[in-house]
């Protein structure tokens, strides 16, 4: 199935930037998530990378979590674990250009 018709892409893209901008200061993986997004929308990235990223970002913006995001300290633990695992899967496809686009998020 081509990623263009992949349902999580539409869902993930819709809420991703809004959630990231509102919560970037308390999300330890904010810049990594943005880099993954830019990698997924890059036309040079393979389809499997796009599928992984959009599925993970859809989970990130979903109101349904294993651990509710509003719980202090623990809230983003599940999101962090999933992001870290998926970043390990796609890291060979992340380019310097993707990192440069996220400079505004800091380190």
PDB file of N, CA and C in Angstrom:
ATOM      1  N   UNK A   1       0.835  -1.164   0.000  1.00  0.00           N
ATOM      2  CA  UNK A   1       0.000   0.000   0.000  1.00  0.00           C
ATOM      3  C   UNK A   1       0.892   1.243   0.000  1.00  0.00           C
ATOM      4  N   UNK A   2       0.701   2.158  -0.951  1.00  0.00           N
ATOM      5  CA  UNK A   2       1.520   3.366  -0.963  1.00  0.00           C
ATOM      6  C   UNK A   2       1.202   4.249   0.246  1.00  0.00           C
ATOM      7  N   UNK A   3       2.213   4.927   0.737  1.00  0.00           N
ATOM      8  CA  UNK A   3       2.055   5.739   1.938  1.00  0.00           C
ATOM      9  C   UNK A   3       1.118   6.912   1.699  1.00  0.00           C
ATOM     10  N   UNK A   4       0.989   7.353   0.460  1.00  0.00           N
ATOM     11  CA  UNK A   4       0.086   8.463   0.172  1.00  0.00           C
ATOM     12  C   UNK A   4      -1.344   8.157   0.596  1.00  0.00           C
ATOM     13  N   UNK A   5      -1.725   6.879   0.590  1.00  0.00           N
ATOM     14  CA  UNK A   5      -3.062   6.511   1.023  1.00  0.00           C
ATOM     15  C   UNK A   5      -3.061   5.919   2.426  1.00  0.00           C
ATOM     16  N   UNK A   6      -1.926   5.995   3.074  1.00  0.00           N
ATOM     17  CA  UNK A   6      -1.760   5.431   4.413  1.00  0.00           C
ATOM     18  C   UNK A   6      -2.484   6.322   5.421  1.00  0.00           C
ATOM     19  N   UNK A   7      -3.473   5.818   6.098  1.00  0.00           N
ATOM     20  CA  UNK A   7      -4.339   6.601   6.972  1.00  0.00           C
ATOM     21  C   UNK A   7      -3.578   7.352   8.071  1.00  0.00           C
ATOM     22  N   UNK A   8      -2.605   6.737   8.783  1.00  0.00           N
ATOM     23  CA  UNK A   8      -1.919   7.500   9.826  1.00  0.00           C
ATOM     24  C   UNK A   8      -1.238   8.771   9.340  1.00  0.00           C
ATOM     25  N   UNK A   9      -0.877   8.839   8.063  1.00  0.00           N
ATOM     26  CA  UNK A   9      -0.217  10.057   7.564  1.00  0.00           C
ATOM     27  C   UNK A   9      -1.114  11.271   7.731  1.00  0.00           C
ATOM     28  N   UNK A  10      -2.363  11.146   7.330  1.00  0.00           N
ATOM     29  CA  UNK A  10      -3.287  12.270   7.439  1.00  0.00           C
ATOM     30  C   UNK A  10      -3.544  12.615   8.900  1.00  0.00           C
ATOM     31  N   UNK A  11      -3.731  11.611   9.705  1.00  0.00           N
ATOM     32  CA  UNK A  11      -3.996  11.830  11.122  1.00  0.00           C
ATOM     33  C   UNK A  11      -2.782  12.432  11.825  1.00  0.00           C
ATOM     34  N   UNK A  12      -1.608  11.889  11.545  1.00  0.00           N
ATOM     35  CA  UNK A  12      -0.378  12.354  12.195  1.00  0.00           C
ATOM     36  C   UNK A  12      -0.050  13.775  11.791  1.00  0.00           C
ATOM     37  N   UNK A  13      -0.157  14.083  10.523  1.00  0.00           N
ATOM     38  CA  UNK A  13       0.201  15.403  10.029  1.00  0.00           C
ATOM     39  C   UNK A  13      -0.726  16.472  10.596  1.00  0.00           C
ATOM     40  N   UNK A  14      -1.992  16.143  10.711  1.00  0.00           N
ATOM     41  CA  UNK A  14      -2.979  17.108  11.174  1.00  0.00           C
ATOM     42  C   UNK A  14      -2.677  17.629  12.584  1.00  0.00           C
ATOM     43  N   UNK A  15      -2.352  16.752  13.507  1.00  0.00           N
ATOM     44  CA  UNK A  15      -2.171  17.184  14.878  1.00  0.00           C
ATOM     45  C   UNK A  15      -0.737  17.311  15.357  1.00  0.00           C
ATOM     46  N   UNK A  16       0.209  16.876  14.536  1.00  0.00           N
ATOM     47  CA  UNK A  16       1.597  16.808  14.981  1.00  0.00           C
ATOM     48  C   UNK A  16       2.182  18.162  15.349  1.00  0.00           C
ATOM     49  N   UNK A  17       2.147  19.128  14.433  1.00  0.00           N
ATOM     50  CA  UNK A  17       2.789  20.420  14.689  1.00  0.00           C
ATOM     51  C   UNK A  17       2.115  21.162  15.826  1.00  0.00           C
ATOM     52  N   UNK A  18       0.795  21.055  15.906  1.00  0.00           N
ATOM     53  CA  UNK A  18       0.075  21.728  16.985  1.00  0.00           C
ATOM     54  C   UNK A  18       0.501  21.171  18.350  1.00  0.00           C
ATOM     55  N   UNK A  19       0.527  19.860  18.484  1.00  0.00           N
ATOM     56  CA  UNK A  19       0.918  19.251  19.755  1.00  0.00           C
ATOM     57  C   UNK A  19       2.389  19.527  20.064  1.00  0.00           C
ATOM     58  N   UNK A  20       3.230  19.460  19.065  1.00  0.00           N
ATOM     59  CA  UNK A  20       4.657  19.686  19.288  1.00  0.00           C
ATOM     60  C   UNK A  20       4.923  21.114  19.748  1.00  0.00           C
ATOM     61  N   UNK A  21       4.306  22.082  19.096  1.00  0.00           N
ATOM     62  CA  UNK A  21       4.534  23.482  19.454  1.00  0.00           C
ATOM     63  C   UNK A  21       3.996  23.823  20.837  1.00  0.00           C
ATOM     64  N   UNK A  22       2.870  23.226  21.206  1.00  0.00           N
ATOM     65  CA  UNK A  22       2.304  23.505  22.526  1.00  0.00           C
ATOM     66  C   UNK A  22       3.089  22.834  23.647  1.00  0.00           C
ATOM     67  N   UNK A  23       3.733  21.713  23.353  1.00  0.00           N
ATOM     68  CA  UNK A  23       4.353  20.914  24.406  1.00  0.00           C
ATOM     69  C   UNK A  23       5.847  20.698  24.249  1.00  0.00           C
ATOM     70  N   UNK A  24       6.490  21.359  23.314  1.00  0.00           N
ATOM     71  CA  UNK A  24       7.913  21.097  23.022  1.00  0.00           C
ATOM     72  C   UNK A  24       8.799  21.253  24.249  1.00  0.00           C
ATOM     73  N   UNK A  25       8.481  22.185  25.110  1.00  0.00           N
ATOM     74  CA  UNK A  25       9.322  22.423  26.287  1.00  0.00           C
ATOM     75  C   UNK A  25       9.312  21.255  27.276  1.00  0.00           C
ATOM     76  N   UNK A  26       8.290  20.402  27.223  1.00  0.00           N
ATOM     77  CA  UNK A  26       8.246  19.283  28.161  1.00  0.00           C
ATOM     78  C   UNK A  26       8.391  17.916  27.495  1.00  0.00           C
ATOM     79  N   UNK A  27       8.660  17.912  26.196  1.00  0.00           N
ATOM     80  CA  UNK A  27       8.841  16.658  25.467  1.00  0.00           C
ATOM     81  C   UNK A  27      10.326  16.496  25.173  1.00  0.00           C
ATOM     82  N   UNK A  28      10.974  15.504  25.779  1.00  0.00           N
ATOM     83  CA  UNK A  28      12.421  15.359  25.590  1.00  0.00           C
ATOM     84  C   UNK A  28      12.842  14.994  24.169  1.00  0.00           C
ATOM     85  N   UNK A  29      11.923  14.491  23.387  1.00  0.00           N
ATOM     86  CA  UNK A  29      12.253  14.064  22.028  1.00  0.00           C
ATOM     87  C   UNK A  29      11.634  14.976  20.972  1.00  0.00           C
ATOM     88  N   UNK A  30      11.340  16.218  21.316  1.00  0.00           N
ATOM     89  CA  UNK A  30      10.650  17.119  20.387  1.00  0.00           C
ATOM     90  C   UNK A  30      11.409  17.291  19.076  1.00  0.00           C
ATOM     91  N   UNK A  31      12.695  17.550  19.159  1.00  0.00           N
ATOM     92  CA  UNK A  31      13.469  17.762  17.931  1.00  0.00           C
ATOM     93  C   UNK A  31      13.582  16.466  17.136  1.00  0.00           C
ATOM     94  N   UNK A  32      13.757  15.351  17.810  1.00  0.00           N
ATOM     95  CA  UNK A  32      13.836  14.060  17.115  1.00  0.00           C
ATOM     96  C   UNK A  32      12.533  13.765  16.366  1.00  0.00           C
ATOM     97  N   UNK A  33      11.411  14.084  16.993  1.00  0.00           N
ATOM     98  CA  UNK A  33      10.119  13.872  16.347  1.00  0.00           C
ATOM     99  C   UNK A  33       9.988  14.732  15.094  1.00  0.00           C
ATOM    100  N   UNK A  34      10.434  15.987  15.183  1.00  0.00           N
ATOM    101  CA  UNK A  34      10.378  16.879  14.021  1.00  0.00           C
ATOM    102  C   UNK A  34      11.300  16.383  12.913  1.00  0.00           C
ATOM    103  N   UNK A  35      12.475  15.894  13.281  1.00  0.00           N
ATOM    104  CA  UNK A  35      13.412  15.344  12.288  1.00  0.00           C
ATOM    105  C   UNK A  35      12.784  14.130  11.601  1.00  0.00           C
ATOM    106  N   UNK A  36      12.134  13.295  12.380  1.00  0.00           N
ATOM    107  CA  UNK A  36      11.469  12.127  11.794  1.00  0.00           C
ATOM    108  C   UNK A  36      10.382  12.567  10.817  1.00  0.00           C
ATOM    109  N   UNK A  37       9.639  13.605  11.174  1.00  0.00           N
ATOM    110  CA  UNK A  37       8.611  14.116  10.285  1.00  0.00           C
ATOM    111  C   UNK A  37       9.220  14.568   8.954  1.00  0.00           C
ATOM    112  N   UNK A  38      10.286  15.374   9.037  1.00  0.00           N
ATOM    113  CA  UNK A  38      10.925  15.855   7.806  1.00  0.00           C
ATOM    114  C   UNK A  38      11.508  14.706   6.985  1.00  0.00           C
ATOM    115  N   UNK A  39      11.984  13.686   7.645  1.00  0.00           N
ATOM    116  CA  UNK A  39      12.479  12.512   6.934  1.00  0.00           C
ATOM    117  C   UNK A  39      11.325  11.822   6.198  1.00  0.00           C
ATOM    118  N   UNK A  40      10.180  11.738   6.849  1.00  0.00           N
ATOM    119  CA  UNK A  40       9.024  11.060   6.251  1.00  0.00           C
ATOM    120  C   UNK A  40       8.452  11.812   5.057  1.00  0.00           C
ATOM    121  N   UNK A  41       8.500  13.129   5.082  1.00  0.00           N
ATOM    122  CA  UNK A  41       7.935  13.887   3.958  1.00  0.00           C
ATOM    123  C   UNK A  41       8.949  14.103   2.840  1.00  0.00           C
ATOM    124  N   UNK A  42      10.171  13.678   3.059  1.00  0.00           N
ATOM    125  CA  UNK A  42      11.212  13.783   2.041  1.00  0.00           C
ATOM    126  C   UNK A  42      10.932  12.766   0.934  1.00  0.00           C
ATOM    127  N   UNK A  43      10.889  13.229  -0.289  1.00  0.00           N
ATOM    128  CA  UNK A  43      10.585  12.335  -1.418  1.00  0.00           C
ATOM    129  C   UNK A  43      11.646  11.266  -1.626  1.00  0.00           C
ATOM    130  N   UNK A  44      12.843  11.480  -1.063  1.00  0.00           N
ATOM    131  CA  UNK A  44      13.927  10.494  -1.211  1.00  0.00           C
ATOM    132  C   UNK A  44      13.850   9.367  -0.181  1.00  0.00           C
ATOM    133  N   UNK A  45      13.018   9.521   0.833  1.00  0.00           N
ATOM    134  CA  UNK A  45      12.902   8.487   1.861  1.00  0.00           C
ATOM    135  C   UNK A  45      12.088   7.304   1.336  1.00  0.00           C
ATOM    136  N   UNK A  46      12.501   6.092   1.687  1.00  0.00           N
ATOM    137  CA  UNK A  46      11.763   4.904   1.244  1.00  0.00           C
ATOM    138  C   UNK A  46      10.373   4.826   1.891  1.00  0.00           C
ATOM    139  N   UNK A  47       9.502   4.078   1.262  1.00  0.00           N
ATOM    140  CA  UNK A  47       8.126   3.936   1.733  1.00  0.00           C
ATOM    141  C   UNK A  47       8.057   3.358   3.145  1.00  0.00           C
ATOM    142  N   UNK A  48       8.936   2.395   3.478  1.00  0.00           N
ATOM    143  CA  UNK A  48       8.857   1.787   4.809  1.00  0.00           C
ATOM    144  C   UNK A  48       9.193   2.810   5.896  1.00  0.00           C
ATOM    145  N   UNK A  49      10.081   3.764   5.598  1.00  0.00           N
ATOM    146  CA  UNK A  49      10.418   4.815   6.561  1.00  0.00           C
ATOM    147  C   UNK A  49       9.198   5.697   6.788  1.00  0.00           C
ATOM    148  N   UNK A  50       8.537   6.066   5.710  1.00  0.00           N
ATOM    149  CA  UNK A  50       7.341   6.896   5.821  1.00  0.00           C
ATOM    150  C   UNK A  50       6.267   6.186   6.625  1.00  0.00           C
ATOM    151  N   UNK A  51       6.076   4.903   6.379  1.00  0.00           N
ATOM    152  CA  UNK A  51       5.063   4.136   7.105  1.00  0.00           C
ATOM    153  C   UNK A  51       5.378   4.082   8.596  1.00  0.00           C
ATOM    154  N   UNK A  52       6.629   3.833   8.943  1.00  0.00           N
ATOM    155  CA  UNK A  52       7.033   3.787  10.356  1.00  0.00           C
ATOM    156  C   UNK A  52       6.790   5.141  11.018  1.00  0.00           C
ATOM    157  N   UNK A  53       7.281   6.192  10.390  1.00  0.00           N
ATOM    158  CA  UNK A  53       7.197   7.524  10.999  1.00  0.00           C
ATOM    159  C   UNK A  53       5.750   7.968  11.157  1.00  0.00           C
ATOM    160  N   UNK A  54       4.947   7.830  10.137  1.00  0.00           N
ATOM    161  CA  UNK A  54       3.578   8.309  10.242  1.00  0.00           C
ATOM    162  C   UNK A  54       2.758   7.489  11.239  1.00  0.00           C
ATOM    163  N   UNK A  55       3.076   6.228  11.382  1.00  0.00           N
ATOM    164  CA  UNK A  55       2.401   5.415  12.398  1.00  0.00           C
ATOM    165  C   UNK A  55       2.787   5.885  13.791  1.00  0.00           C
ATOM    166  N   UNK A  56       4.070   6.143  14.002  1.00  0.00           N
ATOM    167  CA  UNK A  56       4.549   6.611  15.305  1.00  0.00           C
ATOM    168  C   UNK A  56       4.000   8.004  15.614  1.00  0.00           C
ATOM    169  N   UNK A  57       4.000   8.888  14.637  1.00  0.00           N
ATOM    170  CA  UNK A  57       3.484  10.240  14.869  1.00  0.00           C
ATOM    171  C   UNK A  57       1.976  10.218  15.113  1.00  0.00           C
ATOM    172  N   UNK A  58       1.269   9.300  14.480  1.00  0.00           N
ATOM    173  CA  UNK A  58      -0.169   9.158  14.739  1.00  0.00           C
ATOM    174  C   UNK A  58      -0.392   8.736  16.191  1.00  0.00           C
ATOM    175  N   UNK A  59       0.448   7.838  16.699  1.00  0.00           N
ATOM    176  CA  UNK A  59       0.362   7.448  18.109  1.00  0.00           C
ATOM    177  C   UNK A  59       0.667   8.649  19.010  1.00  0.00           C
ATOM    178  N   UNK A  60       1.653   9.425  18.633  1.00  0.00           N
ATOM    179  CA  UNK A  60       2.058  10.589  19.413  1.00  0.00           C
ATOM    180  C   UNK A  60       0.914  11.598  19.554  1.00  0.00           C
ATOM    181  N   UNK A  61       0.177  11.857  18.498  1.00  0.00           N
ATOM    182  CA  UNK A  61      -0.906  12.843  18.556  1.00  0.00           C
ATOM    183  C   UNK A  61      -2.219  12.245  19.047  1.00  0.00           C
ATOM    184  N   UNK A  62      -2.274  10.933  19.144  1.00  0.00           N
ATOM    185  CA  UNK A  62      -3.498  10.266  19.587  1.00  0.00           C
ATOM    186  C   UNK A  62      -3.783  10.574  21.050  1.00  0.00           C
ATOM    187  N   UNK A  63      -5.051  10.796  21.368  1.00  0.00           N
ATOM    188  CA  UNK A  63      -5.400  11.014  22.774  1.00  0.00           C
ATOM    189  C   UNK A  63      -5.364   9.714  23.586  1.00  0.00           C
ATOM    190  N   UNK A  64      -5.258   8.587  22.900  1.00  0.00           N
ATOM    191  CA  UNK A  64      -5.206   7.289  23.566  1.00  0.00           C
ATOM    192  C   UNK A  64      -3.743   6.886  23.708  1.00  0.00           C
ATOM    193  N   UNK A  65      -3.301   6.706  24.947  1.00  0.00           N
ATOM    194  CA  UNK A  65      -1.914   6.359  25.249  1.00  0.00           C
ATOM    195  C   UNK A  65      -1.878   5.227  26.268  1.00  0.00           C
ATOM    196  N   UNK A  66      -0.754   4.537  26.306  1.00  0.00           N
ATOM    197  CA  UNK A  66      -0.544   3.571  27.376  1.00  0.00           C
ATOM    198  C   UNK A  66      -0.387   4.309  28.705  1.00  0.00           C
ATOM    199  N   UNK A  67       0.319   5.426  28.666  1.00  0.00           N
ATOM    200  CA  UNK A  67       0.490   6.285  29.837  1.00  0.00           C
ATOM    201  C   UNK A  67       0.008   7.673  29.434  1.00  0.00           C
ATOM    202  N   UNK A  68      -0.951   8.207  30.149  1.00  0.00           N
ATOM    203  CA  UNK A  68      -1.553   9.496  29.805  1.00  0.00           C
ATOM    204  C   UNK A  68      -0.499  10.602  29.882  1.00  0.00           C
ATOM    205  N   UNK A  69      -0.455  11.449  28.853  1.00  0.00           N
ATOM    206  CA  UNK A  69       0.563  12.494  28.737  1.00  0.00           C
ATOM    207  C   UNK A  69       0.516  13.528  29.856  1.00  0.00           C
ATOM    208  N   UNK A  70      -0.603  13.673  30.512  1.00  0.00           N
ATOM    209  CA  UNK A  70      -0.736  14.703  31.539  1.00  0.00           C
ATOM    210  C   UNK A  70      -0.164  14.305  32.899  1.00  0.00           C
ATOM    211  N   UNK A  71       0.268  13.067  33.034  1.00  0.00           N
ATOM    212  CA  UNK A  71       0.868  12.625  34.291  1.00  0.00           C
ATOM    213  C   UNK A  71       2.295  13.171  34.348  1.00  0.00           C
ATOM    214  N   UNK A  72       2.603  13.985  35.356  1.00  0.00           N
ATOM    215  CA  UNK A  72       3.951  14.557  35.444  1.00  0.00           C
ATOM    216  C   UNK A  72       5.028  13.472  35.463  1.00  0.00           C
ATOM    217  N   UNK A  73       6.110  13.722  34.822  1.00  0.00           N
ATOM    218  CA  UNK A  73       7.297  12.879  34.703  1.00  0.00           C
ATOM    219  C   UNK A  73       7.040  11.632  33.854  1.00  0.00           C
ATOM    220  N   UNK A  74       6.003  10.880  34.134  1.00  0.00           N
ATOM    221  CA  UNK A  74       5.742   9.633  33.408  1.00  0.00           C
ATOM    222  C   UNK A  74       4.965   9.827  32.113  1.00  0.00           C
ATOM    223  N   UNK A  75       4.323  10.962  31.946  1.00  0.00           N
ATOM    224  CA  UNK A  75       3.396  11.184  30.844  1.00  0.00           C
ATOM    225  C   UNK A  75       3.892  10.854  29.452  1.00  0.00           C
ATOM    226  N   UNK A  76       5.123  11.186  29.156  1.00  0.00           N
ATOM    227  CA  UNK A  76       5.643  10.948  27.806  1.00  0.00           C
ATOM    228  C   UNK A  76       6.586   9.746  27.739  1.00  0.00           C
ATOM    229  N   UNK A  77       6.581   8.908  28.762  1.00  0.00           N
ATOM    230  CA  UNK A  77       7.474   7.752  28.788  1.00  0.00           C
ATOM    231  C   UNK A  77       7.193   6.790  27.637  1.00  0.00           C
ATOM    232  N   UNK A  78       5.936   6.473  27.412  1.00  0.00           N
ATOM    233  CA  UNK A  78       5.595   5.554  26.326  1.00  0.00           C
ATOM    234  C   UNK A  78       5.919   6.164  24.965  1.00  0.00           C
ATOM    235  N   UNK A  79       5.624   7.455  24.800  1.00  0.00           N
ATOM    236  CA  UNK A  79       5.939   8.135  23.543  1.00  0.00           C
ATOM    237  C   UNK A  79       7.448   8.150  23.296  1.00  0.00           C
ATOM    238  N   UNK A  80       8.212   8.405  24.359  1.00  0.00           N
ATOM    239  CA  UNK A  80       9.669   8.443  24.250  1.00  0.00           C
ATOM    240  C   UNK A  80      10.214   7.093  23.817  1.00  0.00           C
ATOM    241  N   UNK A  81       9.725   6.030  24.418  1.00  0.00           N
ATOM    242  CA  UNK A  81      10.195   4.679  24.075  1.00  0.00           C
ATOM    243  C   UNK A  81       9.887   4.344  22.617  1.00  0.00           C
ATOM    244  N   UNK A  82       8.697   4.666  22.181  1.00  0.00           N
ATOM    245  CA  UNK A  82       8.302   4.363  20.795  1.00  0.00           C
ATOM    246  C   UNK A  82       9.103   5.210  19.813  1.00  0.00           C
ATOM    247  N   UNK A  83       9.299   6.492  20.132  1.00  0.00           N
ATOM    248  CA  UNK A  83      10.098   7.363  19.269  1.00  0.00           C
ATOM    249  C   UNK A  83      11.535   6.863  19.167  1.00  0.00           C
ATOM    250  N   UNK A  84      12.113   6.521  20.299  1.00  0.00           N
ATOM    251  CA  UNK A  84      13.496   6.036  20.312  1.00  0.00           C
ATOM    252  C   UNK A  84      13.648   4.772  19.473  1.00  0.00           C
ATOM    253  N   UNK A  85      12.753   3.827  19.666  1.00  0.00           N
ATOM    254  CA  UNK A  85      12.802   2.579  18.904  1.00  0.00           C
ATOM    255  C   UNK A  85      12.657   2.843  17.404  1.00  0.00           C
ATOM    256  N   UNK A  86      11.693   3.667  17.037  1.00  0.00           N
ATOM    257  CA  UNK A  86      11.476   3.921  15.604  1.00  0.00           C
ATOM    258  C   UNK A  86      12.615   4.749  15.006  1.00  0.00           C
ATOM    259  N   UNK A  87      13.189   5.675  15.793  1.00  0.00           N
ATOM    260  CA  UNK A  87      14.318   6.451  15.291  1.00  0.00           C
ATOM    261  C   UNK A  87      15.496   5.527  14.989  1.00  0.00           C
ATOM    262  N   UNK A  88      15.694   4.525  15.834  1.00  0.00           N
ATOM    263  CA  UNK A  88      16.764   3.541  15.589  1.00  0.00           C
ATOM    264  C   UNK A  88      16.532   2.797  14.280  1.00  0.00           C
ATOM    265  N   UNK A  89      15.277   2.560  13.940  1.00  0.00           N
ATOM    266  CA  UNK A  89      14.951   1.853  12.699  1.00  0.00           C
ATOM    267  C   UNK A  89      15.206   2.697  11.452  1.00  0.00           C
ATOM    268  N   UNK A  90      15.023   3.995  11.572  1.00  0.00           N
ATOM    269  CA  UNK A  90      15.097   4.849  10.366  1.00  0.00           C
ATOM    270  C   UNK A  90      16.317   5.760  10.320  1.00  0.00           C
ATOM    271  N   UNK A  91      17.170   5.754  11.322  1.00  0.00           N
ATOM    272  CA  UNK A  91      18.238   6.751  11.442  1.00  0.00           C
ATOM    273  C   UNK A  91      19.155   6.839  10.216  1.00  0.00           C
ATOM    274  N   UNK A  92      19.303   5.766   9.468  1.00  0.00           N
ATOM    275  CA  UNK A  92      20.172   5.804   8.282  1.00  0.00           C
ATOM    276  C   UNK A  92      19.586   6.669   7.170  1.00  0.00           C
ATOM    277  N   UNK A  93      18.325   6.985   7.282  1.00  0.00           N
ATOM    278  CA  UNK A  93      17.659   7.782   6.247  1.00  0.00           C
ATOM    279  C   UNK A  93      17.499   9.247   6.647  1.00  0.00           C
ATOM    280  N   UNK A  94      17.903   9.575   7.867  1.00  0.00           N
ATOM    281  CA  UNK A  94      17.850  10.961   8.338  1.00  0.00           C
ATOM    282  C   UNK A  94      19.098  11.679   7.833  1.00  0.00           C
ATOM    283  N   UNK A  95      18.883  12.838   7.223  1.00  0.00           N
ATOM    284  CA  UNK A  95      19.995  13.592   6.640  1.00  0.00           C
ATOM    285  C   UNK A  95      20.268  14.867   7.439  1.00  0.00           C
ATOM    286  N   UNK A  96      21.366  15.495   7.128  1.00  0.00           N
ATOM    287  CA  UNK A  96      21.713  16.777   7.747  1.00  0.00           C
ATOM    288  C   UNK A  96      20.626  17.817   7.459  1.00  0.00           C
ATOM    289  N   UNK A  97      20.069  17.759   6.269  1.00  0.00           N
ATOM    290  CA  UNK A  97      19.004  18.692   5.881  1.00  0.00           C
ATOM    291  C   UNK A  97      17.806  18.582   6.832  1.00  0.00           C
ATOM    292  N   UNK A  98      17.467  17.369   7.239  1.00  0.00           N
ATOM    293  CA  UNK A  98      16.351  17.178   8.166  1.00  0.00           C
ATOM    294  C   UNK A  98      16.654  17.817   9.518  1.00  0.00           C
ATOM    295  N   UNK A  99      17.892  17.680   9.983  1.00  0.00           N
ATOM    296  CA  UNK A  99      18.281  18.292  11.263  1.00  0.00           C
ATOM    297  C   UNK A  99      18.269  19.812  11.166  1.00  0.00           C
ATOM    298  N   UNK A 100      18.739  20.352  10.054  1.00  0.00           N
ATOM    299  CA  UNK A 100      18.800  21.811   9.894  1.00  0.00           C
ATOM    300  C   UNK A 100      17.397  22.420   9.948  1.00  0.00           C
ATOM    301  N   UNK A 101      16.418  21.734   9.396  1.00  0.00           N
ATOM    302  CA  UNK A 101      15.045  22.247   9.399  1.00  0.00           C
ATOM    303  C   UNK A 101      14.461  22.349  10.799  1.00  0.00           C
ATOM    304  N   UNK A 102      15.081  21.689  11.767  1.00  0.00           N
ATOM    305  CA  UNK A 102      14.536  21.687  13.126  1.00  0.00           C
ATOM    306  C   UNK A 102      15.385  22.526  14.079  1.00  0.00           C
ATOM    307  N   UNK A 103      16.244  23.369  13.559  1.00  0.00           N
ATOM    308  CA  UNK A 103      17.133  24.176  14.399  1.00  0.00           C
ATOM    309  C   UNK A 103      16.374  25.010  15.426  1.00  0.00           C
ATOM    310  N   UNK A 104      15.165  25.437  15.092  1.00  0.00           N
ATOM    311  CA  UNK A 104      14.376  26.279  15.981  1.00  0.00           C
ATOM    312  C   UNK A 104      13.959  25.567  17.266  1.00  0.00           C
ATOM    313  N   UNK A 105      14.068  24.243  17.294  1.00  0.00           N
ATOM    314  CA  UNK A 105      13.714  23.487  18.499  1.00  0.00           C
ATOM    315  C   UNK A 105      14.897  23.336  19.457  1.00  0.00           C
ATOM    316  N   UNK A 106      16.048  23.811  19.067  1.00  0.00           N
ATOM    317  CA  UNK A 106      17.224  23.710  19.936  1.00  0.00           C
ATOM    318  C   UNK A 106      17.832  22.322  19.901  1.00  0.00           C
ATOM    319  N   UNK A 107      18.491  21.936  21.004  1.00  0.00           N
ATOM    320  CA  UNK A 107      19.176  20.649  21.050  1.00  0.00           C
ATOM    321  C   UNK A 107      18.218  19.567  21.284  1.00  0.00           C
TER     322      UNK A 107
END
